[in-house]
Coordinates of C-alpha atoms in Angstrom, one line a residue:
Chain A
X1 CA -59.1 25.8 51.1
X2 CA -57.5 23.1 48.3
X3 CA -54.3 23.9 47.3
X4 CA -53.2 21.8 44.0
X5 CA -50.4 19.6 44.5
X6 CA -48.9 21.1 41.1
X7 CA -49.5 25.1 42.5
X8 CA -47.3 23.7 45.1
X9 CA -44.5 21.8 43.8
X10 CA -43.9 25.1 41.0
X11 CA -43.7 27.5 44.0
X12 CA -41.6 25.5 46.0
X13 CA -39.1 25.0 42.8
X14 CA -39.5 29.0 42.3
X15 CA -37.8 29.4 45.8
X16 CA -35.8 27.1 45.3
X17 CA -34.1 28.1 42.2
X18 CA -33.8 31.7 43.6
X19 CA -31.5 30.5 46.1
X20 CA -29.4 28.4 44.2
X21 CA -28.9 31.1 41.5
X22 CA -28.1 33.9 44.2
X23 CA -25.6 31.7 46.0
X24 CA -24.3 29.8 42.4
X25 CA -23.8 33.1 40.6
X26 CA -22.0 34.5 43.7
X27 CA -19.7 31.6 43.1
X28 CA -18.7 31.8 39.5
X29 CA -15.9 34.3 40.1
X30 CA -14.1 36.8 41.1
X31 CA -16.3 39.9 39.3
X32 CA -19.6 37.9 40.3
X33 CA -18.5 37.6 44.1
X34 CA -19.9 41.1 44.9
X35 CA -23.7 39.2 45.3
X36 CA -22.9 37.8 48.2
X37 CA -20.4 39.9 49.7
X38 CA -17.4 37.4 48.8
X39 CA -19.0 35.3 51.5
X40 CA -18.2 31.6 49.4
X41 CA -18.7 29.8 52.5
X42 CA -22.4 30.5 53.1
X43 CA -23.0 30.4 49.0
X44 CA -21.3 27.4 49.0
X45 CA -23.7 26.1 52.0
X46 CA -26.9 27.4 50.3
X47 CA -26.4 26.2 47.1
X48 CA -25.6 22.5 48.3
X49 CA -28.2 22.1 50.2
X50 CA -30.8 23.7 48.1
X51 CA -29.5 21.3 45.5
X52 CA -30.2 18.2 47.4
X53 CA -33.9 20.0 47.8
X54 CA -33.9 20.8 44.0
X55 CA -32.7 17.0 43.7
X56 CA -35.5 15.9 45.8
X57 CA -37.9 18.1 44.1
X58 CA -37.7 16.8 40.6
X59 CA -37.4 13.3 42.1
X60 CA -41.0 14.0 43.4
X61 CA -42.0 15.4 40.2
X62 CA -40.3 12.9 37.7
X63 CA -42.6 10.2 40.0
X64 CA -45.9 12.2 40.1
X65 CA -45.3 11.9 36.3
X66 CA -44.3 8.2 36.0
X67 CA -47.6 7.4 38.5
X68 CA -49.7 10.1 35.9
X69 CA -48.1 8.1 32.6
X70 CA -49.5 4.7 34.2
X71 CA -52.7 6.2 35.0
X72 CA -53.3 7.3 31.7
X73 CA -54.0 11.0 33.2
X74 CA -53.7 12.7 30.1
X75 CA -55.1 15.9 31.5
X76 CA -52.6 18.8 31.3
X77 CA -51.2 20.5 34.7
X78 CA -51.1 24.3 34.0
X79 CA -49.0 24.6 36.8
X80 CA -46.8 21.5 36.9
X81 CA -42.7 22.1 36.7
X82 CA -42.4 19.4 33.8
X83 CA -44.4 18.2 31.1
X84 CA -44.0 17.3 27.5
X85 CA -44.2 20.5 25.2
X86 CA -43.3 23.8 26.1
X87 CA -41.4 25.8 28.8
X88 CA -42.4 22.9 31.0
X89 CA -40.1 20.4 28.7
X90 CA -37.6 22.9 28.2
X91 CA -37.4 23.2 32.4
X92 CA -37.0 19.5 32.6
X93 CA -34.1 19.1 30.1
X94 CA -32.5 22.0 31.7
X95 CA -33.1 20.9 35.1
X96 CA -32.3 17.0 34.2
X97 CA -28.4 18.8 32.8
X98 CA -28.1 20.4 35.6
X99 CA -28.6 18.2 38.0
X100 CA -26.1 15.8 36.6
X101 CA -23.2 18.5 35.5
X102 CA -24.1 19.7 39.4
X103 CA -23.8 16.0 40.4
X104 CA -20.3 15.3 39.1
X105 CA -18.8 18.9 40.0
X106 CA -20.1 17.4 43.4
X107 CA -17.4 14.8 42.9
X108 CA -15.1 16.3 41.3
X109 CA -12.0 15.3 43.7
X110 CA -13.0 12.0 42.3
X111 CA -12.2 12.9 38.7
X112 CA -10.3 13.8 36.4
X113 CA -9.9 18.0 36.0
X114 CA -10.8 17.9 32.1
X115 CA -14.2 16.4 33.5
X116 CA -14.8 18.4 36.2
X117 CA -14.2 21.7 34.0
X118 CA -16.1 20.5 31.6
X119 CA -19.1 19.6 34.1
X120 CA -18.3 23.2 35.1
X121 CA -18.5 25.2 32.1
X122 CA -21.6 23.4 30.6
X123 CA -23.4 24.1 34.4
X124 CA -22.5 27.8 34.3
X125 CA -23.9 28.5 30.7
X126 CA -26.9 26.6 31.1
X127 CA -27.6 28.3 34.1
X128 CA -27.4 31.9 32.4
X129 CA -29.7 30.2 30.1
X130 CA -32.0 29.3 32.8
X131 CA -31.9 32.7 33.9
X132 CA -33.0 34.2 31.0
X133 CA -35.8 31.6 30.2
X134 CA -37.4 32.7 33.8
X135 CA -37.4 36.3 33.0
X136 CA -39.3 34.9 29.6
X137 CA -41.4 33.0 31.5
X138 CA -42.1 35.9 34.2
X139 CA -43.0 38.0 30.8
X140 CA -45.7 35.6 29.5
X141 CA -47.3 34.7 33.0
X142 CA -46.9 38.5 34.0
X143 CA -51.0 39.1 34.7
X144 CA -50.2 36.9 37.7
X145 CA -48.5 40.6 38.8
X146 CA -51.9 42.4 38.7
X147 CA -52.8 43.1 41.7
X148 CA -56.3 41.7 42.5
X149 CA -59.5 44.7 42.6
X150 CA -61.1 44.4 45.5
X151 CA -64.6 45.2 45.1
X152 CA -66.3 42.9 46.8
X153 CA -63.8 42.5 50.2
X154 CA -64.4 46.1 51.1
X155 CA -67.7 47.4 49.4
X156 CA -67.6 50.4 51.8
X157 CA -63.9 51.6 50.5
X158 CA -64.3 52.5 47.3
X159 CA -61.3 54.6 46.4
X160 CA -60.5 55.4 43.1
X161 CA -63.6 54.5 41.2
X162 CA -62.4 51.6 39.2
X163 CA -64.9 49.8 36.9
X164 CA -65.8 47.3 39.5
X165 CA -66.3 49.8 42.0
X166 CA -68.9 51.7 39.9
X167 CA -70.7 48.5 39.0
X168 CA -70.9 47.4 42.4
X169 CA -72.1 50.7 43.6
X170 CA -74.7 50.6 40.6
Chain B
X1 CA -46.7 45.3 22.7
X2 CA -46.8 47.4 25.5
X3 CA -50.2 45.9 26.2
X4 CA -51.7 46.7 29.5
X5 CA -51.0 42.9 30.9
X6 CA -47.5 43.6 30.7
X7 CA -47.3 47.0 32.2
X8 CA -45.6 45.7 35.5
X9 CA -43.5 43.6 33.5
X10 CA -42.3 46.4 31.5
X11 CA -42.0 48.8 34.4
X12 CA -40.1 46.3 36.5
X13 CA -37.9 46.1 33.2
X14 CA -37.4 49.5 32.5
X15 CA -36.4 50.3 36.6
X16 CA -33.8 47.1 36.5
X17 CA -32.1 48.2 33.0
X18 CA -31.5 52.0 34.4
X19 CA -30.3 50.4 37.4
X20 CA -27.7 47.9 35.6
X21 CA -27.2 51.2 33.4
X22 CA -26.3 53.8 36.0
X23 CA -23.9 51.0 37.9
X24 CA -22.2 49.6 34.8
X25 CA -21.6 53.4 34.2
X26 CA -20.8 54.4 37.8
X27 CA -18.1 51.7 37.6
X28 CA -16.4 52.5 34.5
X29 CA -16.1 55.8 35.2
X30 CA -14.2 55.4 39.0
X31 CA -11.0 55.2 38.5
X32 CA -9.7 51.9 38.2
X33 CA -7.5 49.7 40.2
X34 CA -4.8 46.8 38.6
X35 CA -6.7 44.5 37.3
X36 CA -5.9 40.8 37.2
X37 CA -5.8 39.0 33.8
X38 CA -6.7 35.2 35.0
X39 CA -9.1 36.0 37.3
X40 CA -11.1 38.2 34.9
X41 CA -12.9 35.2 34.1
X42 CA -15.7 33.2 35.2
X43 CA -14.9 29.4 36.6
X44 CA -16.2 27.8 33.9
X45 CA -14.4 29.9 31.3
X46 CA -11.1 29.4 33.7
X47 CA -11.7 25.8 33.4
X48 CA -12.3 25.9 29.7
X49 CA -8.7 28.2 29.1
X50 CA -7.3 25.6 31.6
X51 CA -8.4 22.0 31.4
X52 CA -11.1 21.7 28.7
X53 CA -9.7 23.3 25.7
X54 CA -8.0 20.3 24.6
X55 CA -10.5 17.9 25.6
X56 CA -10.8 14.1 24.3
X57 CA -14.6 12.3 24.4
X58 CA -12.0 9.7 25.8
X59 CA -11.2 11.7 29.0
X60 CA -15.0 11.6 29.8
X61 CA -15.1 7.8 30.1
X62 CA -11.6 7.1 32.1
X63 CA -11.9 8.4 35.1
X64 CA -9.2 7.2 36.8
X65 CA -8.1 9.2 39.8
X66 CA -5.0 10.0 42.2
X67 CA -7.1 8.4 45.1
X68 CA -4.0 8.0 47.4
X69 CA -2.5 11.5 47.0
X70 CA -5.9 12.6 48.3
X71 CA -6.2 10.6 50.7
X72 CA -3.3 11.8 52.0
X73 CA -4.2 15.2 51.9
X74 CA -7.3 15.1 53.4
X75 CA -6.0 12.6 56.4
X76 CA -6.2 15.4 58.9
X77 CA -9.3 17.0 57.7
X78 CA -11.4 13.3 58.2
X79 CA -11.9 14.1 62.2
X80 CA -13.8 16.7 61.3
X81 CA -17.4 15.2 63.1
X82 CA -20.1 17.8 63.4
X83 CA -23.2 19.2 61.7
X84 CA -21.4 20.3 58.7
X85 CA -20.2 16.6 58.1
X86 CA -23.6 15.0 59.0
X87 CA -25.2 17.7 56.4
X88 CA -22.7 17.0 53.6
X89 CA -23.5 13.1 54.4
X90 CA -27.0 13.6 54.3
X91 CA -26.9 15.9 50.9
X92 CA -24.6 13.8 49.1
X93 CA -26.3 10.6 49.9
X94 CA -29.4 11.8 49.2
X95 CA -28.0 13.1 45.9
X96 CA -26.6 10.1 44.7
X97 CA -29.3 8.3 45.7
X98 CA -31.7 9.8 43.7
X99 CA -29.9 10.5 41.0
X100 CA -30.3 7.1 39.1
X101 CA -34.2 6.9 40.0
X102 CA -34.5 10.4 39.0
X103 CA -32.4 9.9 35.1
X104 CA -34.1 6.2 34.8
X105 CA -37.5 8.4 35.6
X106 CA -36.5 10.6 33.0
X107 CA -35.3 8.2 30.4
X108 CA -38.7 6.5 30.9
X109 CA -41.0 9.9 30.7
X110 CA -38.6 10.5 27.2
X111 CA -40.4 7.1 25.8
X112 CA -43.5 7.7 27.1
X113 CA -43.8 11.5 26.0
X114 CA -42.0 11.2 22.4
X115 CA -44.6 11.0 19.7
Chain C
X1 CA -55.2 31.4 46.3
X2 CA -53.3 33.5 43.7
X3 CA -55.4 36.6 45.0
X4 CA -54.2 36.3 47.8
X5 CA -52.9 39.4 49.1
X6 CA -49.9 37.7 50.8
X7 CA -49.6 35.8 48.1
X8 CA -49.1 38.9 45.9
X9 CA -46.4 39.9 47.9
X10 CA -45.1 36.7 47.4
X11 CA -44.7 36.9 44.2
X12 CA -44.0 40.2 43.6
X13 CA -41.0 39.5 46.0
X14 CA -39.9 36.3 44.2
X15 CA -40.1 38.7 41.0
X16 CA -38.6 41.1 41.8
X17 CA -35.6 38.7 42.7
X18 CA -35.0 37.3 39.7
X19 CA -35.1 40.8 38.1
X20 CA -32.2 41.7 40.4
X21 CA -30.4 38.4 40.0
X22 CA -30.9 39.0 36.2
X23 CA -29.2 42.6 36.5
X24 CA -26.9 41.3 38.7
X25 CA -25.4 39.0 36.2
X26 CA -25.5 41.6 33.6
X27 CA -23.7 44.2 35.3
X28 CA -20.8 41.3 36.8
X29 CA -20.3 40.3 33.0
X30 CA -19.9 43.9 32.1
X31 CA -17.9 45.1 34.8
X32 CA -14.6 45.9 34.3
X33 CA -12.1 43.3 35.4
X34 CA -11.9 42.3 39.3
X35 CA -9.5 44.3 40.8
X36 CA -6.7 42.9 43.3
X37 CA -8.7 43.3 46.5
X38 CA -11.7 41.1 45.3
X39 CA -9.4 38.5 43.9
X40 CA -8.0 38.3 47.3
X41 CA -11.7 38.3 48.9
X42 CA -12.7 35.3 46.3
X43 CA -9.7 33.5 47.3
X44 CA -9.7 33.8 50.9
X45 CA -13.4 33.0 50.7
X46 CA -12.9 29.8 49.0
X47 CA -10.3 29.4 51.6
X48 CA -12.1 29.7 54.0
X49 CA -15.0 27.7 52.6
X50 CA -13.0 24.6 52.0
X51 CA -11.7 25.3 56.1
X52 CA -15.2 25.4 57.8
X53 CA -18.0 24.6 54.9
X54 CA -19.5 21.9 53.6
X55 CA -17.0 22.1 50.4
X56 CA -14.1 20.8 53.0
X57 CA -16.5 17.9 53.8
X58 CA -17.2 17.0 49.8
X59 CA -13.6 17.0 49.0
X60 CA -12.5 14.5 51.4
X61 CA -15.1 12.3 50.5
X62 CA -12.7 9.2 49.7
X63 CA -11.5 8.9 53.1
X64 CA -14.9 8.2 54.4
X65 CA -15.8 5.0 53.2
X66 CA -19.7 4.6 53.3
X67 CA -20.3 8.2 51.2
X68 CA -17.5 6.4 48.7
X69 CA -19.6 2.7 48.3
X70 CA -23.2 4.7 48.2
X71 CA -21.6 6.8 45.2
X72 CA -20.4 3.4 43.8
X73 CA -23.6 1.9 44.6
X74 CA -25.4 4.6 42.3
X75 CA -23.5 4.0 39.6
X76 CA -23.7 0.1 39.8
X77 CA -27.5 0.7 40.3
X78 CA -27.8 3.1 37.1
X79 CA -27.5 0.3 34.8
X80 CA -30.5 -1.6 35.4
X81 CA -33.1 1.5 36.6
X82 CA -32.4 2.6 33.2
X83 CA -33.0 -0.8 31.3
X84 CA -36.2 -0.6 33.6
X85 CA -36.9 2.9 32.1
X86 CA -36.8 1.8 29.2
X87 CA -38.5 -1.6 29.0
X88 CA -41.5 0.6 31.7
X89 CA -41.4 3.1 29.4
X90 CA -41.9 0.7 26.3
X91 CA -44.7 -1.0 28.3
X92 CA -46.3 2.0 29.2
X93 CA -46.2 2.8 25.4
X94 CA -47.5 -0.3 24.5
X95 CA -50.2 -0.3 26.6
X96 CA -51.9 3.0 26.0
X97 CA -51.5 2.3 22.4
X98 CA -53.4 -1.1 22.6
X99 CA -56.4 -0.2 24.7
X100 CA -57.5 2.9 23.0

């Protein structure tokens, strides 16, 4: 069976962001801490190193799109993470921010605290963004939820009578 | 609008909102313990109260740090050699590895993309 | 592949999640303020965290020197990847522009 390379990457970015959001919204404070049972050090271990997967993720992405742009593929990817109109652009300028707010809170011993708040603040409220853009997202792409009719797996199962049962028993 | 596409959406909605509902209500109503006024915040809002409310574009381009008080700080912690410090070498190297590739990337998908 | 049953599942599951993570955020806003014992759990968790996590390791990143020059390195490397960008990016432009 061929699995597209674009099927792929927008799965494994699906789990991904699932884990950083259950272990970064465990970390935002001390009313959110509940989600992970105030466990900070295992959030704090999920979420860094399903960033440096995230990180490597839209690396791979950003350069299937540089090798597409010199190609001149112009086709569009249904499936892709990023592309240029769309949710897809809006998950690429959201994913670009926060990487690079989540790059500097990385270092934020380094800095100075007006910086690293900053870096903070704009990470956190992106991220609720994010959150509600995927339940948006989930609404439009929601016939991926229907569950698929078998009629032709099991032709002798017929339960229910559905529409394709009766025309395959016609 | 409740179109039959969206059913599961809708029902998956409706069974998360009466959820949220009955626990938001559950909570209120238990009586409640002292509460503390900093921490009712989120970190970011924290920050913002803290650090960022009077905030210069100029503070975002020095970044000039206490390096030495850290260092001292942190001199006991540096013997620390085990999986955790060859993960957090690994992460953060890849990180900052990729980071320039992955904003120069971007910066040239912005050109080629923009009408 | 998406008819998968197992696939399905999958993301039904995945779903599902982000439902609860959704709700989860809602009802942590809404709350009523954190109370003296989970202030003290946040705390000692972040304690606990910078003792034996990965967040100890980030914060004394100056004393190790290589993590240090790679971070320096990325930011002296930033410079000319983006002139790159852009003059690739220009190219690029150029390029598809001419030959249609």
């Amino acid at each position: 069976m061929k699995v597209r390379f674009d099927f792929v990457i927008h799965w494994l970015y699906a789990i991904i962001w699932a884990l950083l959001g259950i272990s970064g919204f465990a970390m935002v404070g001390a009313k959110y801490g509940w989600l992970l049972n105030f466990n900070y050090g295992t959030a704090d271990y999920v979420h860094r190193l399903s960033a440096a997967a995230f990180v490597l993720i839209t690396f791979i992405s950003i350069c299937y799109e540089v090798y597409r742009a010199i190609k001149r593929d112009d086709k569009h990817l249904a499936w892709f993470i990023f592309g240029r109109s769309g949710y897809q652009l809006f998950t690429f300028i959201v994913s670009l921010i926060l990487i690079i707010t989540g790059a500097l809170i990385w270092i934020c011993t380094e800095l100075e605290m007006t910086v690293a708040g900053f870096a903070l603040l704009v990470h956190e409220y992106i991220s609720y963004i994010a959150l509600a853009s995927i339940i948006w997202h989930i609404y439009m792409k929601c016939h991926a939820l229907i569950w698929p009719k078998k009629a032709e797996a099991k032709p002798n199962k017929t339960q229910g009578g559905g529409k394709d049962a009766t025309k395959t028993m016609v | 609008m409740f179109d039959k596409k969206k059913l599961n959406f809708w029902r998956l909605t409706m069974i998360f909102i009466s959820i949220t509902v009955i626990v938001l209500f559950m909570l209120w109503s238990t009586p409640q313990a002292k509460t503390n006024g900093m921490m009712d915040s989120s970190m970011g809002n924290m920050m913002k109260s803290m650090h960022v409310s009077n905030i210069k574009i100029y503070d975002l381009l020095s970044s000039k740090g206490n390096q030495q008080q850290m260092d001292e700080m942190h001199k006991h912690h540096a013997n620390q050699e085990s999986i955790i410090y060859k993960l957090g070498f690994f992460t953060t190297a890849l990180i900052f590895l990729l980071l320039p590739l992955i904003i120069a990337g971007s910066i040239l998908l912005a050109i080629v993309w923009i009408k | 592949m998406l008819q998968k049953p197992w696939f399905k599942f999958f993301i039904w599951f995945l779903t599902t999640f982000f439902f609860f993570l959704s709700a989860g955020v809602i009802i942590s806003m809404l709350k009523p303020g954190p109370s003296e014992s989970e202030v003290m759990q946040f705390m000692m968790g972040m304690m606990s965290a910078m003792d034996n996590s990965m967040m100890g390791v980030a914060m004394n990143l100056e004393s190790g020197g290589l993590l240090s020059r790679i971070i320096q390195l990325s930011s002296v490397i930033i410079i000319p990847l983006v002139a790159a960008g852009i003059a690739g990016g220009i190219l690029i432009r150029l390029r598809n522009k001419g030959w249609e």
